[in-house]
Amino acid sequence: MILCETIKSKMEAIRSEFPTEQALLLPLLHEIQAKEGWVSEGAMREASEFLHLPLAKVKEVVTFYTMYNRKPVGKYHIQVCTNIACFLRGSDQLVACFEKKLGISCGETTADRKFTLSEVECLAACGTAPVMQVNNDYHENLDESSCQALIDRLS
Amino acid sequence: MSELFLTTKDQIADSHTLSVYRSKLQGYAGLERALTMTRDEVVDQVKKSNLRGRGGAGFPTGMKWSFMPKEPKHPDGSPKPKYLVCNADEGEPGTFKDRLLLNRYPHRLIEGMAIAAHAIGASRGWIYVRGEFYQEIVILKKALEEAYAQGFLGKNIMGKGFDFELSIYRGAGAYICGEETALLNSLEGKRGEPRLKPPFPAMVGAFGMPTCVNNVETFCSVVGILRDGPEAFAKVGTERSGGTRLFCVSGHVEKPGVYELPLNITLRDLISHCGGVKDGKKLKAVIPGGASAPMLSAEEIDVAMDFDSLMKAGTMAGSGGVIVMDETVCIVEAAARLLKFYEHESCGQCSQCREGSHWLARLFHRIETGHGDTKDLDTIARLCSNMAGQTICAFADAVTGPALSSLKKFRKEFEAHITGGCCPLKKPGQKAPHFLEHHDHVAL
């Protein structure tokens, strides 16, 4: 069971905030991903049963939003912004630096399942570009040496 | 230096806590005064301030509030609830002010929303925050707990018999959810696809009920207006757009960041205010209002940053995101980068947008990598004419902003790519950015 009692009770705690049960879908998927690291087919089935929604209503949401991982990711999910403001401040060099250091391309996970590297669209932190998000945390004002140091620290 | 309504000259430590917000920032004095007024009086104060929405469209806030029905009823005669929603799905490339407001002044947002809820008669509200803002959500949650504990939210707020429940809803990574009706669908646990309008959210909004949606900065601006009266706010800015605005300046400036400045500041002065172009380089182009705003060339920066002046200059004030590009930037590559973003973020509902953004991204990439054809330039214009104004929401119009403005103002650069067979600003042998390569083998 992916939907453990902890997740269920978290949902019960916020149920009264919404007029419909369906509104709990995004929060539920966030909880599933926080626990599992991704949203599997099985998790979608459990979510559809829990919220009394057709499976398609769950799947169409999971596939719409980019934050829900549809396959497992590494322990550290490195997401580098390559949108305009970060691009102007050298995000391409950061991506190249990560690819070289980790030996993987964007969208891939290292063999030891420690790092997944992704590109993301604007993270709304353009004043401190280039930026990236590693799991829940923003890292700002980056350069190649700070990225190398981060990988060394997390490795 | 003009008056500041949203930030302070020197940062105040722990301004996110209720105690500091109360003791140093006159916290909840605006709500206290608003609760002595009738709903109409509050709306009137906001109208007099000339506050215009800070999310992008610049619609007068007081007028938006006055569109909310007074006593909406279900067909059986029972009263319909009214809802208030804060759009904190900050995602327009170049915009990063809401993040600052959520981090430093979460209570000002809560106070502004409580004032708005009183003005429109809403019983419940949600703050829709983009999912990536994990730390901001942690701060905001704590602030909500404090506000509930101290009686600024919940039942009988400040002992005035006013009830308002407020909670957070976390998005999950979709630019389109910044569009208010897409946001409402997302809040309902659905795909964030924009709705056909009418009906407008004031009639049929969240969960089918009358709903008012405003941006974080708009709610925060309301607080000072209610606390000190609308005159001081209206006095700053221009006749038709009152107050200061948080300008987010990024790209090639010496001191990028969020600056609170009067709306009548010129773009030239704004760039100087940020220390000028980085490393003393020459300015090439500026996007003045977030990625969707048409670019301005270096010769066009003597324009005031208010909604009307920028519109007259053929662009828009949008979300206040100012992206500065120096002489080393290849405009074709910059535009290609933006179009790749739009291709990625189109929700896919309308064919003009879904297909158009895809084609444009490919065309721009093709030209950038030296494989373009002169007739591609006409195709760009033709595609754009079939997108703008043809779709459910304004996303397709936004796509045409960078596409058409870059082509119109920097046509020579496009032509140089086509005739030279490569990007003239790239060193020989330098390859196109890796992430665009998946477009390489697609023929149009």
XYZ file of C-alpha atoms in Angstrom:
599
model
C 0.000 0.000 0.000
C 1.454 3.313 -1.072
C -1.352 5.288 0.533
C -0.351 4.675 4.144
C -2.280 5.893 7.168
C 0.004 8.933 7.454
C -0.912 10.116 3.970
C -4.583 9.320 4.500
C -4.723 11.251 7.742
C -2.973 14.217 6.087
C -5.719 14.209 3.472
C -8.447 14.000 6.110
C -6.873 16.999 7.859
C -7.321 19.222 4.801
C -10.523 17.726 3.421
C -12.710 20.460 4.917
C -10.714 23.130 3.055
C -12.320 22.147 -0.242
C -15.893 21.803 -1.453
C -15.020 18.749 -3.575
C -13.062 15.569 -3.040
C -11.348 15.907 -6.415
C -9.508 19.013 -5.174
C -7.469 16.719 -2.938
C -5.842 15.124 -5.980
C -2.861 17.473 -6.367
C -2.071 17.466 -2.621
C -2.402 13.672 -2.572
C -0.033 13.248 -5.506
C 2.470 15.551 -3.795
C 2.327 13.351 -0.702
C 2.762 10.199 -2.754
C 5.784 11.648 -4.495
C 7.286 12.888 -1.216
C 7.100 9.324 0.076
C 7.959 7.338 -3.059
C 10.019 9.790 -5.097
C 7.719 9.318 -8.075
C 4.123 8.507 -9.014
C 3.748 4.956 -10.241
C 0.850 3.324 -12.056
C -0.037 1.536 -8.818
C -0.025 4.824 -6.902
C -2.389 6.318 -9.478
C -4.778 3.404 -9.002
C -4.726 3.830 -5.252
C -5.277 7.571 -5.598
C -8.241 7.001 -7.907
C -9.827 4.584 -5.436
C -9.155 6.813 -2.446
C -10.688 9.890 -4.083
C -13.456 7.980 -5.917
C -12.219 9.271 -9.247
C -11.930 7.430 -12.563
C -8.321 6.391 -13.169
C -8.256 8.590 -16.282
C -8.925 11.685 -14.144
C -5.835 10.856 -12.116
C -3.650 9.966 -15.083
C -4.540 13.082 -17.024
C -3.450 15.180 -14.065
C -0.221 13.272 -13.409
C 0.761 13.657 -17.049
C -0.171 17.339 -17.215
C 2.047 18.648 -14.426
C 5.804 18.468 -14.860
C 6.610 18.125 -11.165
C 5.144 14.640 -10.908
C 7.873 12.182 -11.837
C 6.543 9.307 -13.889
C 9.660 7.263 -13.378
C 11.958 6.937 -10.369
C 14.550 9.644 -9.898
C 17.854 9.624 -8.037
C 18.295 10.559 -4.412
C 19.174 14.069 -5.546
C 17.146 15.507 -8.376
C 19.148 18.340 -9.891
C 16.944 20.636 -11.941
C 18.771 23.392 -13.765
C 16.814 26.312 -15.153
C 17.788 27.094 -18.742
C 15.178 29.736 -19.462
C 16.114 33.173 -20.736
C 17.458 34.889 -17.603
C 19.539 31.879 -16.565
C 20.679 31.381 -20.168
C 21.947 34.988 -20.199
C 23.914 34.246 -17.037
C 25.506 31.014 -18.245
C 23.146 28.128 -17.472
C 24.379 26.177 -20.516
C 27.839 25.965 -18.996
C 26.303 24.651 -15.770
C 24.396 21.927 -17.590
C 27.572 20.963 -19.461
C 29.487 20.950 -16.182
C 26.954 18.637 -14.516
C 26.840 16.328 -17.533
C 30.605 16.007 -17.482
C 30.916 15.630 -13.730
C 28.098 13.084 -13.427
C 28.688 11.341 -16.738
C 25.026 11.519 -17.707
C 22.883 13.623 -20.021
C 19.852 15.654 -19.054
C 16.911 13.393 -18.268
C 19.168 10.588 -17.025
C 20.011 9.121 -13.638
C 23.450 7.983 -12.503
C 24.012 4.218 -12.233
C 24.246 4.435 -8.422
C 20.785 6.130 -8.449
C 22.190 9.070 -6.584
C 21.675 11.885 -9.104
C 19.091 12.686 -11.734
C 19.808 15.655 -13.970
C 16.958 17.636 -15.550
C 16.394 20.940 -17.200
C 13.471 22.989 -16.011
C 11.704 26.089 -17.173
C 11.760 29.329 -15.193
C 12.002 28.821 -11.420
C 11.104 32.482 -10.707
C 14.451 33.391 -9.188
C 15.907 35.248 -12.198
C 17.594 37.957 -10.095
C 20.005 35.379 -8.738
C 20.514 33.506 -12.023
C 21.699 30.978 -12.866
C 19.627 28.895 -10.483
C 18.718 25.284 -9.939
C 16.540 23.300 -7.606
C 17.898 20.202 -5.862
C 14.971 18.303 -4.360
C 13.099 21.017 -2.420
C 15.884 23.583 -2.213
C 16.874 26.425 -4.501
C 20.548 27.060 -5.213
C 21.253 30.500 -6.604
C 24.046 32.651 -8.080
C 25.708 29.482 -9.333
C 28.924 29.025 -11.217
C 30.841 25.973 -12.312
C 32.927 25.760 -9.154
C 29.909 25.961 -6.826
C 28.213 23.201 -8.848
C 31.297 20.999 -8.678
C 31.552 21.615 -4.931
C 27.905 20.681 -4.449
C 28.305 17.378 -6.275
C 31.427 16.603 -4.263
C 29.535 17.305 -1.060
C 26.550 15.147 -2.000
C 28.537 12.280 -3.519
C 13.515 58.317 -3.231
C 9.781 57.936 -3.298
C 7.596 56.323 -0.690
C 7.737 52.531 -0.406
C 4.538 50.523 0.024
C 5.749 46.961 -0.339
C 9.340 46.775 0.790
C 11.618 48.680 3.157
C 14.834 50.506 2.296
C 16.821 48.354 4.682
C 15.738 44.803 5.167
C 14.055 44.185 8.514
C 15.114 40.965 10.212
C 12.370 38.365 10.728
C 9.784 40.446 8.853
C 8.015 37.169 8.059
C 6.996 36.699 11.698
C 3.792 38.088 13.080
C 5.510 39.872 15.967
C 7.901 41.820 13.710
C 5.164 42.474 11.169
C 3.007 43.927 13.954
C 5.725 45.903 15.734
C 7.763 47.260 12.836
C 5.481 47.205 9.796
C 2.149 48.332 11.272
C 0.860 44.846 10.617
C -2.911 44.315 10.402
C -3.635 48.050 10.873
C -4.998 48.080 7.317
C -7.383 45.236 8.076
C -8.435 46.887 11.317
C -9.373 50.066 9.452
C -11.039 48.136 6.621
C -13.269 46.329 9.103
C -14.654 49.676 10.293
C -15.858 50.337 6.740
C -18.659 48.879 4.673
C -17.764 46.613 1.766
C -18.515 49.334 -0.760
C -16.346 51.798 1.114
C -13.371 49.418 0.947
C -13.878 48.899 -2.793
C -14.136 52.660 -3.192
C -10.805 53.208 -1.437
C -9.108 50.757 -3.791
C -10.723 52.410 -6.818
C -9.468 55.821 -5.670
C -5.920 54.494 -5.325
C -5.808 53.683 -9.069
C -4.290 50.328 -8.220
C -4.055 48.106 -11.259
C -3.511 44.368 -11.047
C 0.126 43.394 -10.800
C -0.200 39.921 -12.284
C 0.133 40.943 -15.898
C -3.072 42.315 -17.361
C -3.098 45.538 -15.332
C -6.845 45.521 -14.792
C -8.087 48.077 -12.211
C -8.383 46.137 -8.948
C -11.272 48.108 -7.444
C -13.310 47.551 -10.586
C -12.559 43.827 -10.559
C -13.824 43.633 -6.990
C -16.967 45.549 -7.867
C -17.838 42.906 -10.499
C -18.441 40.368 -7.739
C -22.168 39.754 -7.259
C -23.530 41.138 -3.984
C -25.815 38.332 -2.796
C -25.501 35.425 -5.246
C -28.076 32.663 -4.832
C -28.489 29.081 -5.936
C -31.588 28.350 -8.057
C -33.351 27.177 -4.865
C -32.794 30.580 -3.261
C -30.070 29.529 -0.828
C -27.000 31.780 -0.741
C -23.964 30.870 -2.825
C -20.562 31.135 -1.186
C -18.057 33.562 -2.696
C -14.388 32.712 -2.943
C -11.129 34.620 -3.043
C -8.009 33.236 -4.678
C -4.452 34.500 -4.644
C -2.411 33.765 -7.727
C 1.066 32.958 -6.424
C 1.877 30.728 -9.375
C 4.743 32.993 -10.317
C 6.215 31.659 -13.531
C 6.479 34.321 -16.205
C 10.169 34.134 -17.145
C 11.934 37.181 -15.720
C 9.546 37.583 -12.777
C 10.553 36.868 -9.188
C 8.780 39.384 -6.947
C 6.094 37.135 -5.465
C 8.811 34.888 -4.121
C 10.303 37.858 -2.258
C 6.900 38.902 -0.896
C 6.113 35.360 0.272
C 9.509 35.013 1.916
C 9.594 38.352 3.680
C 6.012 39.532 4.092
C 3.637 36.549 4.198
C 1.463 38.361 6.725
C 1.012 41.312 4.388
C -0.434 38.927 1.821
C -2.743 37.401 4.442
C -3.812 40.870 5.585
C -4.439 42.005 1.996
C -6.522 38.907 1.320
C -8.567 39.403 4.484
C -9.266 42.989 3.401
C -10.288 41.793 -0.057
C -12.455 39.033 1.408
C -14.292 41.608 3.488
C -14.705 43.864 0.425
C -16.213 41.169 -1.785
C -17.923 39.153 0.935
C -15.868 35.989 0.494
C -16.023 33.344 3.184
C -13.090 31.261 2.001
C -9.878 31.753 0.112
C -6.899 29.854 -1.223
C -3.367 30.898 -1.982
C -2.299 28.970 -5.063
C 1.491 28.757 -4.843
C 3.683 27.256 -7.541
C 4.838 23.828 -6.439
C 8.545 24.614 -6.687
C 8.220 27.231 -3.921
C 8.609 24.614 -1.218
C 10.416 26.845 1.283
C 8.016 29.717 0.639
C 5.114 27.392 1.396
C 6.751 26.436 4.702
C 7.010 30.135 5.636
C 3.481 30.861 4.487
C 2.065 27.904 6.438
C 3.676 29.166 9.617
C 2.272 32.648 8.964
C -1.219 31.222 8.458
C -0.970 29.367 11.774
C 0.081 32.567 13.530
C -2.712 34.564 11.898
C -5.319 31.968 12.924
C -3.953 31.822 16.476
C -4.096 35.607 16.845
C -7.582 35.989 15.391
C -6.652 37.583 12.035
C -8.182 34.626 10.220
C -10.999 32.248 11.060
C -14.183 33.151 12.906
C -15.005 36.637 14.170
C -11.803 38.251 12.911
C -10.529 41.045 15.212
C -13.795 40.725 17.102
C -15.683 42.346 14.220
C -17.964 39.435 13.359
C -16.187 38.769 10.072
C -15.307 35.162 9.134
C -12.683 34.184 6.589
C -10.956 30.828 6.141
C -7.698 30.761 4.185
C -5.484 27.899 3.069
C -2.657 27.059 0.700
C -2.883 25.033 -2.491
C 0.342 23.809 -4.005
C 0.684 23.754 -7.792
C 2.703 21.104 -9.569
C 4.672 22.735 -12.340
C 2.653 24.245 -15.165
C 3.226 27.785 -16.437
C -0.302 27.950 -17.788
C -1.741 27.798 -14.259
C -0.771 31.446 -13.922
C -3.744 32.084 -16.228
C -6.567 32.581 -13.773
C -9.100 30.126 -15.147
C -6.409 27.451 -15.620
C -5.485 28.101 -12.013
C -9.087 27.557 -10.950
C -9.216 24.217 -12.761
C -5.964 23.227 -11.098
C -7.340 24.228 -7.699
C -10.222 21.861 -8.392
C -7.745 18.998 -8.845
C -7.918 19.009 -12.627
C -5.583 19.665 -15.544
C -4.712 23.341 -15.672
C -6.475 24.137 -18.898
C -7.894 27.645 -19.322
C -11.669 28.012 -19.491
C -13.656 29.689 -22.193
C -14.898 33.101 -21.047
C -17.621 34.204 -20.441
C -18.653 33.194 -17.871
C -15.955 35.103 -16.007
C -14.742 33.908 -12.608
C -16.749 36.650 -10.883
C -19.842 34.683 -11.950
C -18.591 31.097 -12.263
C -15.185 30.656 -10.658
C -13.690 28.120 -8.285
C -15.998 25.116 -7.788
C -18.631 26.933 -9.822
C -18.970 29.807 -7.352
C -18.339 33.547 -7.802
C -14.595 34.015 -7.378
C -12.124 36.849 -7.414
C -8.495 36.133 -8.330
C -5.670 38.605 -7.676
C -1.886 38.491 -7.728
C 0.293 38.425 -4.582
C 1.628 41.934 -5.174
C -1.875 43.285 -5.755
C -3.081 41.999 -2.375
C 0.055 43.331 -0.695
C -0.487 46.765 -2.271
C -4.023 46.910 -0.906
C -2.782 46.877 2.699
C -1.129 50.310 2.650
C -4.049 51.782 0.712
C -6.500 50.761 3.415
C -4.204 51.689 6.271
C -3.164 55.174 5.120
C -5.899 56.024 2.649
C -5.708 55.886 -1.157
C -4.271 59.376 -1.725
C -0.606 58.640 -0.973
C -0.691 55.615 -3.283
C -2.472 57.429 -6.115
C -0.035 60.339 -5.878
C 2.858 58.068 -6.870
C 2.887 56.669 -10.393
C 0.780 58.072 -13.190
C -2.744 59.423 -13.376
C -4.116 56.078 -14.513
C -1.892 53.676 -12.606
C -1.199 54.459 -9.009
C 1.600 53.445 -6.723
C 4.909 51.761 -6.909
C 5.627 48.431 -8.477
C 8.108 45.688 -7.839
C 10.322 45.611 -10.905
C 12.281 42.396 -11.312
C 15.453 43.138 -13.207
C 17.514 40.233 -14.529
C 20.004 39.422 -17.233
C 22.926 41.682 -18.074
C 22.775 44.383 -15.410
C 25.313 45.024 -12.686
C 22.841 44.582 -9.828
C 19.939 42.326 -10.754
C 17.117 42.080 -8.233
C 13.696 43.297 -7.151
C 13.289 47.079 -6.989
C 10.247 48.931 -5.718
C 9.920 52.069 -7.810
C 7.160 54.413 -8.976
C 5.361 53.292 -12.105
C 6.395 56.396 -14.031
C 10.116 55.597 -13.956
C 11.596 55.205 -17.440
C 13.211 51.988 -18.577
C 16.504 53.850 -19.040
C 16.441 55.103 -15.444
C 15.468 51.661 -14.190
C 18.498 50.090 -15.877
C 20.756 52.840 -14.445
C 19.192 52.217 -11.054
C 20.428 48.635 -11.313
C 23.972 49.804 -11.980
C 23.662 49.866 -15.761
C 24.560 47.181 -18.261
C 26.936 44.584 -16.832
C 30.681 45.018 -17.410
C 30.146 48.325 -19.241
C 28.883 46.551 -22.359
C 26.431 48.098 -24.793
C 22.731 47.415 -24.463
C 21.108 45.439 -27.251
C 17.526 44.703 -26.217
C 15.186 44.640 -23.240
C 12.097 42.583 -22.520
C 10.173 45.023 -20.289
C 7.333 42.979 -18.786
C 8.114 39.280 -18.578
C 8.879 36.892 -21.434
C 5.550 37.494 -23.176
C 6.165 41.211 -23.612
C 7.532 42.192 -27.039
C 11.216 43.175 -26.931
C 12.397 46.759 -27.099
C 15.629 47.708 -28.838
C 18.300 49.838 -27.158
C 16.900 52.937 -28.875
C 13.453 52.467 -27.334
C 14.209 52.615 -23.618
C 13.102 56.196 -22.936
C 9.640 54.881 -22.173
C 7.863 55.065 -18.807
C 7.203 51.691 -17.188
C 3.476 52.197 -16.543
C 0.841 50.082 -18.301
C -0.313 52.734 -20.771
C 3.104 54.049 -21.830
C 4.441 50.573 -22.550
C 1.318 49.674 -24.480
C 1.776 52.801 -26.578
C 5.344 51.671 -27.249
C 3.956 48.432 -28.712
C 4.818 46.210 -25.775
C 3.392 45.643 -22.297
C 4.074 46.157 -18.616
C 3.007 42.597 -17.925
C 4.375 41.110 -14.742
C 7.154 43.657 -14.180
C 9.933 41.303 -15.270
C 12.650 43.298 -17.016
C 15.182 41.141 -18.861
C 18.228 43.042 -20.084
C 20.360 41.743 -22.955
C 23.752 43.164 -23.877
C 25.492 43.374 -27.256
C 26.911 39.838 -27.019
C 23.478 38.186 -27.085
C 22.292 36.503 -30.256
C 18.697 37.649 -30.485
C 17.740 34.642 -32.582
C 19.064 32.298 -29.913
C 17.367 34.260 -27.102
C 14.051 34.160 -28.957
C 14.548 30.467 -29.769
C 15.022 29.812 -26.066
C 11.748 31.559 -25.255
C 9.873 29.758 -28.006
C 11.114 26.407 -26.748
C 9.648 27.410 -23.388
C 6.266 28.227 -24.932
C 6.285 25.015 -26.926
C 6.852 23.131 -23.674
C 4.180 25.008 -21.751
C 1.296 25.211 -24.249
C -1.517 23.252 -22.619
C -2.517 21.807 -25.963
C -6.207 22.623 -25.824
C -6.318 24.890 -28.870
C -4.749 23.656 -32.078
C -3.490 27.102 -33.131
C -1.414 27.365 -29.983
C -0.394 23.729 -29.657
C 0.790 23.457 -33.261
C 1.851 27.086 -33.659
C 4.159 27.171 -30.653
C 5.689 23.894 -31.809
C 6.303 25.154 -35.348
C 7.708 28.457 -34.143
C 10.148 26.743 -31.798
C 11.353 24.578 -34.665
C 11.615 27.475 -37.118
C 13.627 29.597 -34.703
C 15.910 26.714 -33.898
C 16.401 25.987 -37.572
C 17.396 29.579 -38.255
C 19.656 29.741 -35.194
C 21.563 26.658 -36.291
C 22.099 28.063 -39.771
C 19.614 25.841 -41.592
C 16.980 28.496 -42.175
C 15.539 29.773 -45.393
C 14.481 33.332 -46.239
C 10.901 32.188 -46.646
C 10.953 30.988 -43.019
C 10.711 34.640 -42.011
C 7.381 34.977 -43.804
C 6.238 31.690 -42.309
C 6.913 33.068 -38.812
C 4.730 36.091 -39.489
C 2.002 33.934 -41.039
C 1.985 31.479 -38.143
C 1.737 34.307 -35.629
C -1.199 35.867 -37.440
C -3.039 32.567 -37.097
C -2.340 32.370 -33.362
C -2.907 35.763 -31.756
C -6.494 36.308 -30.706
C -7.588 32.905 -32.021
C -7.541 30.856 -28.840
C -9.247 30.321 -25.489
C -6.623 32.215 -23.484
C -3.898 34.778 -24.100
C -1.054 32.233 -24.181
C -0.953 32.180 -27.979
C -0.758 35.969 -28.030
C 2.108 35.742 -25.569
C 4.015 33.371 -27.862
C 3.852 35.875 -30.685
C 5.357 38.616 -28.448
C 8.980 37.476 -28.569
C 8.589 35.852 -32.009
C 7.358 38.907 -33.881
C 9.243 41.584 -31.965
C 12.602 39.862 -32.349
C 12.031 39.399 -36.062
C 10.780 42.938 -36.604
C 13.507 44.693 -34.629
C 16.447 42.440 -35.398
C 15.604 41.155 -38.871
C 19.176 41.676 -40.027
C 20.383 39.143 -37.462
C 17.925 36.570 -38.773
C 19.041 37.242 -42.327
C 22.710 36.947 -41.339
C 22.023 33.484 -39.900
C 20.312 32.414 -43.111
C 22.830 33.825 -45.585
C 25.873 32.861 -43.493
C 24.606 29.366 -42.739
C 25.519 29.729 -39.078
C 25.096 31.956 -36.058
C 27.375 34.955 -36.667
C 27.927 35.412 -32.927
C 29.176 31.899 -32.290
C 32.837 31.035 -32.480
C 33.721 28.644 -35.316
C 33.051 25.094 -34.241
C 30.897 26.123 -31.272
C 27.832 23.959 -31.321
C 24.297 24.954 -30.642
C 23.140 24.364 -27.080
C 22.786 20.693 -26.366
C 19.180 20.793 -25.304
C 17.925 22.027 -28.619
C 19.472 19.199 -30.554
C 16.415 17.006 -30.464
C 14.910 19.355 -33.037
C 17.725 18.789 -35.507
C 16.238 16.225 -37.788
C 12.742 17.567 -38.030
C 11.872 18.991 -41.404
C 9.066 21.482 -41.718
